[in-house]
PDB file of C-alpha atoms in Angstrom:
ATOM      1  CA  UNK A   1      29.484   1.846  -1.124  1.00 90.00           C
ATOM      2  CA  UNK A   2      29.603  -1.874   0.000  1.00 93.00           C
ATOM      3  CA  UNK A   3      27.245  -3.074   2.966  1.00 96.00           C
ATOM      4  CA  UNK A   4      28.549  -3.453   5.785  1.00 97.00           C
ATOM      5  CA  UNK A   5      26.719  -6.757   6.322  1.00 97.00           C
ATOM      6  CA  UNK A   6      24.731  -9.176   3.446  1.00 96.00           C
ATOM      7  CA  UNK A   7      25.748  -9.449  -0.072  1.00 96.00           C
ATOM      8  CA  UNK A   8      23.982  -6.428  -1.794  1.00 96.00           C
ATOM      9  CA  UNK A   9      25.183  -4.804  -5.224  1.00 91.00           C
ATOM     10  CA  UNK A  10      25.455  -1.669  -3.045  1.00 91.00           C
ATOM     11  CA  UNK A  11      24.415   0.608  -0.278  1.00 95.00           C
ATOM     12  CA  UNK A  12      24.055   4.527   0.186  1.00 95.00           C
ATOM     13  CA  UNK A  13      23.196   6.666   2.858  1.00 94.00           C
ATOM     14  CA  UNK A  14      19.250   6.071   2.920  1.00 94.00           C
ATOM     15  CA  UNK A  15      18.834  10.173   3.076  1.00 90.00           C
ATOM     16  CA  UNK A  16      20.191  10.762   0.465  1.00 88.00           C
ATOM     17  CA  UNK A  17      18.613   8.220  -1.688  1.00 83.00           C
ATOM     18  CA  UNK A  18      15.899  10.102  -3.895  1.00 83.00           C
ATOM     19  CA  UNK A  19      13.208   6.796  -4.958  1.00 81.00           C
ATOM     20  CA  UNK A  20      13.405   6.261  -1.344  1.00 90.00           C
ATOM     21  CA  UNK A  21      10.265   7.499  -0.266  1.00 91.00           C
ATOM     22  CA  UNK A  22       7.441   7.370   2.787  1.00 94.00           C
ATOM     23  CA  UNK A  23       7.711   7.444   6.272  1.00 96.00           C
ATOM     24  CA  UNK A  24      10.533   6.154   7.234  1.00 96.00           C
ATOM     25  CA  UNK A  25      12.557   8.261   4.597  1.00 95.00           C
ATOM     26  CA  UNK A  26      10.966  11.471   5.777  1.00 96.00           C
ATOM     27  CA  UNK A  27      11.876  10.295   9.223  1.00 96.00           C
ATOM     28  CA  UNK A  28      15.636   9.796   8.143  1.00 96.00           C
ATOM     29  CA  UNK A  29      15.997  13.069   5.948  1.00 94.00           C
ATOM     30  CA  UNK A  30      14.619  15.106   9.170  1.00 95.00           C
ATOM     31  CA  UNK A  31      17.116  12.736  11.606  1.00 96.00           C
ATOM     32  CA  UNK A  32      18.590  14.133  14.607  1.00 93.00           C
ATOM     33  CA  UNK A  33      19.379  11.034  16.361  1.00 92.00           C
ATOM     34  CA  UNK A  34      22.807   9.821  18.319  1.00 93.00           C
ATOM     35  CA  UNK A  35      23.922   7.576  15.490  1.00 96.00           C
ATOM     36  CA  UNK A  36      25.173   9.896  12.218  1.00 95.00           C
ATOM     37  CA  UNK A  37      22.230   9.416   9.605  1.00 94.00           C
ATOM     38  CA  UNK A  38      24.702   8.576   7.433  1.00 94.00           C
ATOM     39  CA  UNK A  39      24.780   5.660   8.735  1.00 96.00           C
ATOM     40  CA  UNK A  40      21.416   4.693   8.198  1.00 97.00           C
ATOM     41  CA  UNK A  41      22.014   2.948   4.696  1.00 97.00           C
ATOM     42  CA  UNK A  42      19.491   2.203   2.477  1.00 96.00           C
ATOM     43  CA  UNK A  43      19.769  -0.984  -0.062  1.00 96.00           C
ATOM     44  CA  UNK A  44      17.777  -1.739  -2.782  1.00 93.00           C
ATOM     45  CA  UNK A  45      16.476  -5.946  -2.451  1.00 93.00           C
ATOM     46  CA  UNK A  46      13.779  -8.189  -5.079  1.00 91.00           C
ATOM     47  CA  UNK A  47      10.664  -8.244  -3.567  1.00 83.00           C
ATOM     48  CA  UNK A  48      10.364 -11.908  -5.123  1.00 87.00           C
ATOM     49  CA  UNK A  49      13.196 -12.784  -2.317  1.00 87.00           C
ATOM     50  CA  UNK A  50      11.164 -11.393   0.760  1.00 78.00           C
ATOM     51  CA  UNK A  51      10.861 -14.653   2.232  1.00 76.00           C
ATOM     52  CA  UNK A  52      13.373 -15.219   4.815  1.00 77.00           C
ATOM     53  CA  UNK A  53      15.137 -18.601   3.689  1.00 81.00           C
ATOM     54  CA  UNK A  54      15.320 -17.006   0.294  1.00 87.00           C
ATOM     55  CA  UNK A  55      16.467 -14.066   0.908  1.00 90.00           C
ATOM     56  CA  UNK A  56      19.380 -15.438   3.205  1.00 91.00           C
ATOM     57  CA  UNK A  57      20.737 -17.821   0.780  1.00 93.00           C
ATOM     58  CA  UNK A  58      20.411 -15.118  -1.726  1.00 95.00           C
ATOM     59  CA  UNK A  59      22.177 -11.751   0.248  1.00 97.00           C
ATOM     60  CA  UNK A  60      24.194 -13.712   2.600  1.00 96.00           C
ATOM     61  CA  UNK A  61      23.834 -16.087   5.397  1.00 94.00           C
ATOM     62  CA  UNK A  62      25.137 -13.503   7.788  1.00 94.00           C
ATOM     63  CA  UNK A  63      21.709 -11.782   7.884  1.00 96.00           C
ATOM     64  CA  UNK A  64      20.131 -14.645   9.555  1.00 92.00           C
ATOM     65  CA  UNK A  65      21.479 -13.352  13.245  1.00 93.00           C
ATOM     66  CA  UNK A  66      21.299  -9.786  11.667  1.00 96.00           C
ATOM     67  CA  UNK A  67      18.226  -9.157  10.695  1.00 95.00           C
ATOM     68  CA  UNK A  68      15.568  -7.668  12.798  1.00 96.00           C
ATOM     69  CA  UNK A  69      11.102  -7.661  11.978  1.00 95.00           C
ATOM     70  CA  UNK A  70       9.008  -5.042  13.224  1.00 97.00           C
ATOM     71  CA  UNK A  71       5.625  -6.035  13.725  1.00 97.00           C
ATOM     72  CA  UNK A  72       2.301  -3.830  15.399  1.00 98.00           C
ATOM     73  CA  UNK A  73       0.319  -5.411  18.367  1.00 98.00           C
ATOM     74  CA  UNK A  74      -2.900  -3.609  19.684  1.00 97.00           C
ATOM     75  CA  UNK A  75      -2.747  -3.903  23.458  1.00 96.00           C
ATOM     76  CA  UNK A  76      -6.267  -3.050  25.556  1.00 94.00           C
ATOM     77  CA  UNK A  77      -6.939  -1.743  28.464  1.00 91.00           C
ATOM     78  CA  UNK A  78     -10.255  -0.347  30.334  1.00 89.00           C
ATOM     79  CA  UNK A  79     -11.723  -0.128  26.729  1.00 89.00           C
ATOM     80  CA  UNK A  80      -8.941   2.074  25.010  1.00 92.00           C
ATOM     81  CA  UNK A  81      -7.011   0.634  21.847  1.00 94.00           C
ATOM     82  CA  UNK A  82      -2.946   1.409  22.703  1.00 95.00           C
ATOM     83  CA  UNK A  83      -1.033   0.444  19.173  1.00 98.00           C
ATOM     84  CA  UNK A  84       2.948  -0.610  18.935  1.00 98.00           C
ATOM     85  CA  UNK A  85       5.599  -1.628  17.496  1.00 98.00           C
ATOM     86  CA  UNK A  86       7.962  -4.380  18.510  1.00 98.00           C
ATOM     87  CA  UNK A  87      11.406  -5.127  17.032  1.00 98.00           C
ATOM     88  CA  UNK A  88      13.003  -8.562  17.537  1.00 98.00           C
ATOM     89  CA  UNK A  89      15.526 -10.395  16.092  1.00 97.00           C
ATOM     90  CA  UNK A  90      13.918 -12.491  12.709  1.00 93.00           C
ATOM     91  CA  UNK A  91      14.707 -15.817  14.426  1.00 93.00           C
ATOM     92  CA  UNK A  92      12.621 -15.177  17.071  1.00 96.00           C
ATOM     93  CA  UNK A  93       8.728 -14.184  18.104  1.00 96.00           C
ATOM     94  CA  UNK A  94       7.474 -11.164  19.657  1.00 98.00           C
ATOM     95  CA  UNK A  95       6.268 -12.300  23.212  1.00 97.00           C
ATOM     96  CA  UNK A  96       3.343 -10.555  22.908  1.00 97.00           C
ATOM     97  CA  UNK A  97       0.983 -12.215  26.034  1.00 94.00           C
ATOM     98  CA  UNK A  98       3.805 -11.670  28.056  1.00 97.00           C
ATOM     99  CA  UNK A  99       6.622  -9.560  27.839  1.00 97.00           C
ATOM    100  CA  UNK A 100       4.528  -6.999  25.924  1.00 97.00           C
ATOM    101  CA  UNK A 101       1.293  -7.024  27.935  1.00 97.00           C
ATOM    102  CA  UNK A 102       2.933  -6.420  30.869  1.00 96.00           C
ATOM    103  CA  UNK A 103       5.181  -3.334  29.433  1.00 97.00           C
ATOM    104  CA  UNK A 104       1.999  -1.672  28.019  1.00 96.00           C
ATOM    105  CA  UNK A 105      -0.017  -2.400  31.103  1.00 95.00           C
ATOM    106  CA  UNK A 106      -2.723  -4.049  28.949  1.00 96.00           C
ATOM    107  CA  UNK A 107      -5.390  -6.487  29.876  1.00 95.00           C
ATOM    108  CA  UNK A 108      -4.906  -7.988  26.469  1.00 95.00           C
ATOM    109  CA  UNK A 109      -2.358  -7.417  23.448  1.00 96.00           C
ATOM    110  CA  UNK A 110      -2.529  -9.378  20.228  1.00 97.00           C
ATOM    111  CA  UNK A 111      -0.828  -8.672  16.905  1.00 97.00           C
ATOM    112  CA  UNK A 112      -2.373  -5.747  15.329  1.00 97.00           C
ATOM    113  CA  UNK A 113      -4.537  -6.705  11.845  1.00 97.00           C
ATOM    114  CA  UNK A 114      -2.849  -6.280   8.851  1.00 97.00           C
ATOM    115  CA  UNK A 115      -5.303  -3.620   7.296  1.00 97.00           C
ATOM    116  CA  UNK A 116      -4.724  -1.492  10.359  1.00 97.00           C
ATOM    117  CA  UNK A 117      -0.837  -2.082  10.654  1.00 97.00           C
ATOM    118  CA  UNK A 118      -0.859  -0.875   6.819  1.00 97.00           C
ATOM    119  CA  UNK A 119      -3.301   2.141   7.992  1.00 97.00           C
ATOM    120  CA  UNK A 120      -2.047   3.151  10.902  1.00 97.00           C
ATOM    121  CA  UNK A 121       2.244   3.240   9.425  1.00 97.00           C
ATOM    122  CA  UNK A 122       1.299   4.597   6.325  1.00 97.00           C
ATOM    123  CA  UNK A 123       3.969   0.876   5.575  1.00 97.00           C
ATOM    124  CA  UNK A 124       3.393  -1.709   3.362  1.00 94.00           C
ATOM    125  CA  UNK A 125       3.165  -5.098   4.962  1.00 91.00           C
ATOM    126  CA  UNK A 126       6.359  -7.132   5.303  1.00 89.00           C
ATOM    127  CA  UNK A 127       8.476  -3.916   4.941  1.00 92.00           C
ATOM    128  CA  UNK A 128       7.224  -1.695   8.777  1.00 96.00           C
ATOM    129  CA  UNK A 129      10.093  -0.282  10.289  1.00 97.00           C
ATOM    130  CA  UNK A 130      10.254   1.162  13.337  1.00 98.00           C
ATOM    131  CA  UNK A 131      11.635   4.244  11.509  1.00 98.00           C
ATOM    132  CA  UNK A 132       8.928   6.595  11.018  1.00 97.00           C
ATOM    133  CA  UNK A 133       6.298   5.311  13.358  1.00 97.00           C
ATOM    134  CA  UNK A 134       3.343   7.819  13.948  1.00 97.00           C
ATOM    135  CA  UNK A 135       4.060  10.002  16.895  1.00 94.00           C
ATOM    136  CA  UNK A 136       3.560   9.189  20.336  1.00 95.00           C
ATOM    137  CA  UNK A 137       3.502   5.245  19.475  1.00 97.00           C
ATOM    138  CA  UNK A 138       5.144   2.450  21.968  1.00 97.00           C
ATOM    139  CA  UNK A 139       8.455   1.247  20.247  1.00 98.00           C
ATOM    140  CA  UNK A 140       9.884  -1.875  21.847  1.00 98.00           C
ATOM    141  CA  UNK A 141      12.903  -2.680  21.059  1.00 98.00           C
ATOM    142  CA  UNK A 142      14.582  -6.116  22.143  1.00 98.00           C
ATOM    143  CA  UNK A 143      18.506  -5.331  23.380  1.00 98.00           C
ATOM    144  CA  UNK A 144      19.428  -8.106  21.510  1.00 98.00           C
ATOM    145  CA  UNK A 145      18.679  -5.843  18.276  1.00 98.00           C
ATOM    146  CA  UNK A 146      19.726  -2.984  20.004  1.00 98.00           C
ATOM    147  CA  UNK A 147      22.961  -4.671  20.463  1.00 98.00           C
ATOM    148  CA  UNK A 148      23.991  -5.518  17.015  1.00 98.00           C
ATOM    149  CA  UNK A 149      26.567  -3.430  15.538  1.00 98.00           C
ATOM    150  CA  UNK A 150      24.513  -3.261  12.274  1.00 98.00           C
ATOM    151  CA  UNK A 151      21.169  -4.808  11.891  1.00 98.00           C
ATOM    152  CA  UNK A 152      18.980  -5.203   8.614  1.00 97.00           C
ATOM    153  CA  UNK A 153      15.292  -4.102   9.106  1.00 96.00           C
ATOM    154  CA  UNK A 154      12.552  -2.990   6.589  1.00 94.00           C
ATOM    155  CA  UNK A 155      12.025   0.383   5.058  1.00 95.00           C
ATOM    156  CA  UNK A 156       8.173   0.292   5.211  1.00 95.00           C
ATOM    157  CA  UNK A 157       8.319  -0.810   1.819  1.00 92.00           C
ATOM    158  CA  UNK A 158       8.972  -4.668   0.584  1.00 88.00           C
ATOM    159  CA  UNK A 159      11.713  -3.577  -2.318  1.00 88.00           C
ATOM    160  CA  UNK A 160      14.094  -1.914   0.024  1.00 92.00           C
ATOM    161  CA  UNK A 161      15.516  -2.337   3.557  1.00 95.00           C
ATOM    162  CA  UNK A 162      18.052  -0.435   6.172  1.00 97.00           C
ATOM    163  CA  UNK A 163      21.258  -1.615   7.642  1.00 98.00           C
ATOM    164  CA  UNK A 164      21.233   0.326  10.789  1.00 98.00           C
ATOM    165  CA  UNK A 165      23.609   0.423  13.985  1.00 98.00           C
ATOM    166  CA  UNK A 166      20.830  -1.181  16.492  1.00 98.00           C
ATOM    167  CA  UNK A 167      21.718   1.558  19.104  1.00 98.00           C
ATOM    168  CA  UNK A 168      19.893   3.593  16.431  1.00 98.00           C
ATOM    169  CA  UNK A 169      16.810   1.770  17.242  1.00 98.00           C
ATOM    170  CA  UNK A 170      17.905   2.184  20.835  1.00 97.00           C
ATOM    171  CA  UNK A 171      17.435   5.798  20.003  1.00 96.00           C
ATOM    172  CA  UNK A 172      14.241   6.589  18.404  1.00 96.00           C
ATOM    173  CA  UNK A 173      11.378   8.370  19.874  1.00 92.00           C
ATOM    174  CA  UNK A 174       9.336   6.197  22.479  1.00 92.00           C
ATOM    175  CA  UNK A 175      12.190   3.521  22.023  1.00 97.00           C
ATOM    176  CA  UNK A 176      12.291   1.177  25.201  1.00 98.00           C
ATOM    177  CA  UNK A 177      14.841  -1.528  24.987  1.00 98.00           C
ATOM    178  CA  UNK A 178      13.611  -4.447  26.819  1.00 98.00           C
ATOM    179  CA  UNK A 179      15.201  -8.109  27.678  1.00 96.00           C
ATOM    180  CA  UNK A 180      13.567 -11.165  26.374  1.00 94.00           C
ATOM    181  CA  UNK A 181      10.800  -9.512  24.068  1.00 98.00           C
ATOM    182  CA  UNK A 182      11.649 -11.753  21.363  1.00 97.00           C
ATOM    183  CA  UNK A 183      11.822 -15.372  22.475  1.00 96.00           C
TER     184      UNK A 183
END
């Protein structure tokens, strides 16, 4: 099956993909979502391409205003830890002293350390998805993502990502779809 965005040798549903493993593809084989999970498509990337100018000259420039990061911030409040995740388009930055303070009613929010982003997701850094988040976790979602007919995001690993509808996002548990939270 081709992709229906980037220049990848191919795409499959991402359920029915059997080295696609973790959180994210226990979330999508147990799916009951709006969007059909099969069209949550899994493709197969070089890790060795991760970095964003590489990897858009190499799969296609149309992933530059496609493509969507996920990233954990630790908000706190009266002394309790509240973790996150926020999805923004990858040309922009989470606005995480304002947009995201404010939605998690937090005295303070700050991006989450990478050893406890990696603990907490059970994700590998540079591939956390908002796909398999731990229960009862914040998801913001910016609408420009949630907007996109198809956007790229990770897969919680850094070999693979998903093309997803970004009303899928919309969808997921906790999901709050917010203006401006990527500036």
């Amino acid at each position: 099956m081709r992709a229906p965005i980037g220049d990848f040798d191919s795409a499959a549903p991402a359920g029915r993909t059997e080295h696609f493993t973790g959180p994210a593809a226990d979330a999508i084989r147990a799916w009951k979502g709006a969007v059909p999970a099969d069209q949550l498509l899994y493709v197969d990337t070089d890790p060795a391409k991760a970095d964003t100018a590489a990897f858009v000259e190499h799969y296609g420039e149309d992933l530059l205003g496609a493509s969507a990061n996920c990233v954990v911030v630790a908000a706190k409040r009266g002394g309790e830890r509240t973790l996150a995740a926020c999805v923004v388009l990858s040309t922009t930055r989470v606005d995480v002293n304002g947009a995201v303070r404010r939605q998690l009613q937090a005295r303070k929010a700050s991006f989450a350390p990478m050893d406890t982003a990696v603990e907490e997701t059970g994700m590998e850094y540079g591939g956390i998805t908002p796909i398999g988040l731990p229960e009862g976790w914040p998801l913001l979602v910016d609408a420009a993502v949630a907007d996109l007919t198809w956007t790229l995001i990770g897969s919680g690993r850094r070999r693979e990502k998903l093309i997803v509808p970004g009303k899928a996002l919309a969808g997921l548990p906790g999901a709050v779809v917010m203006e401006d939270l990527g500036i």
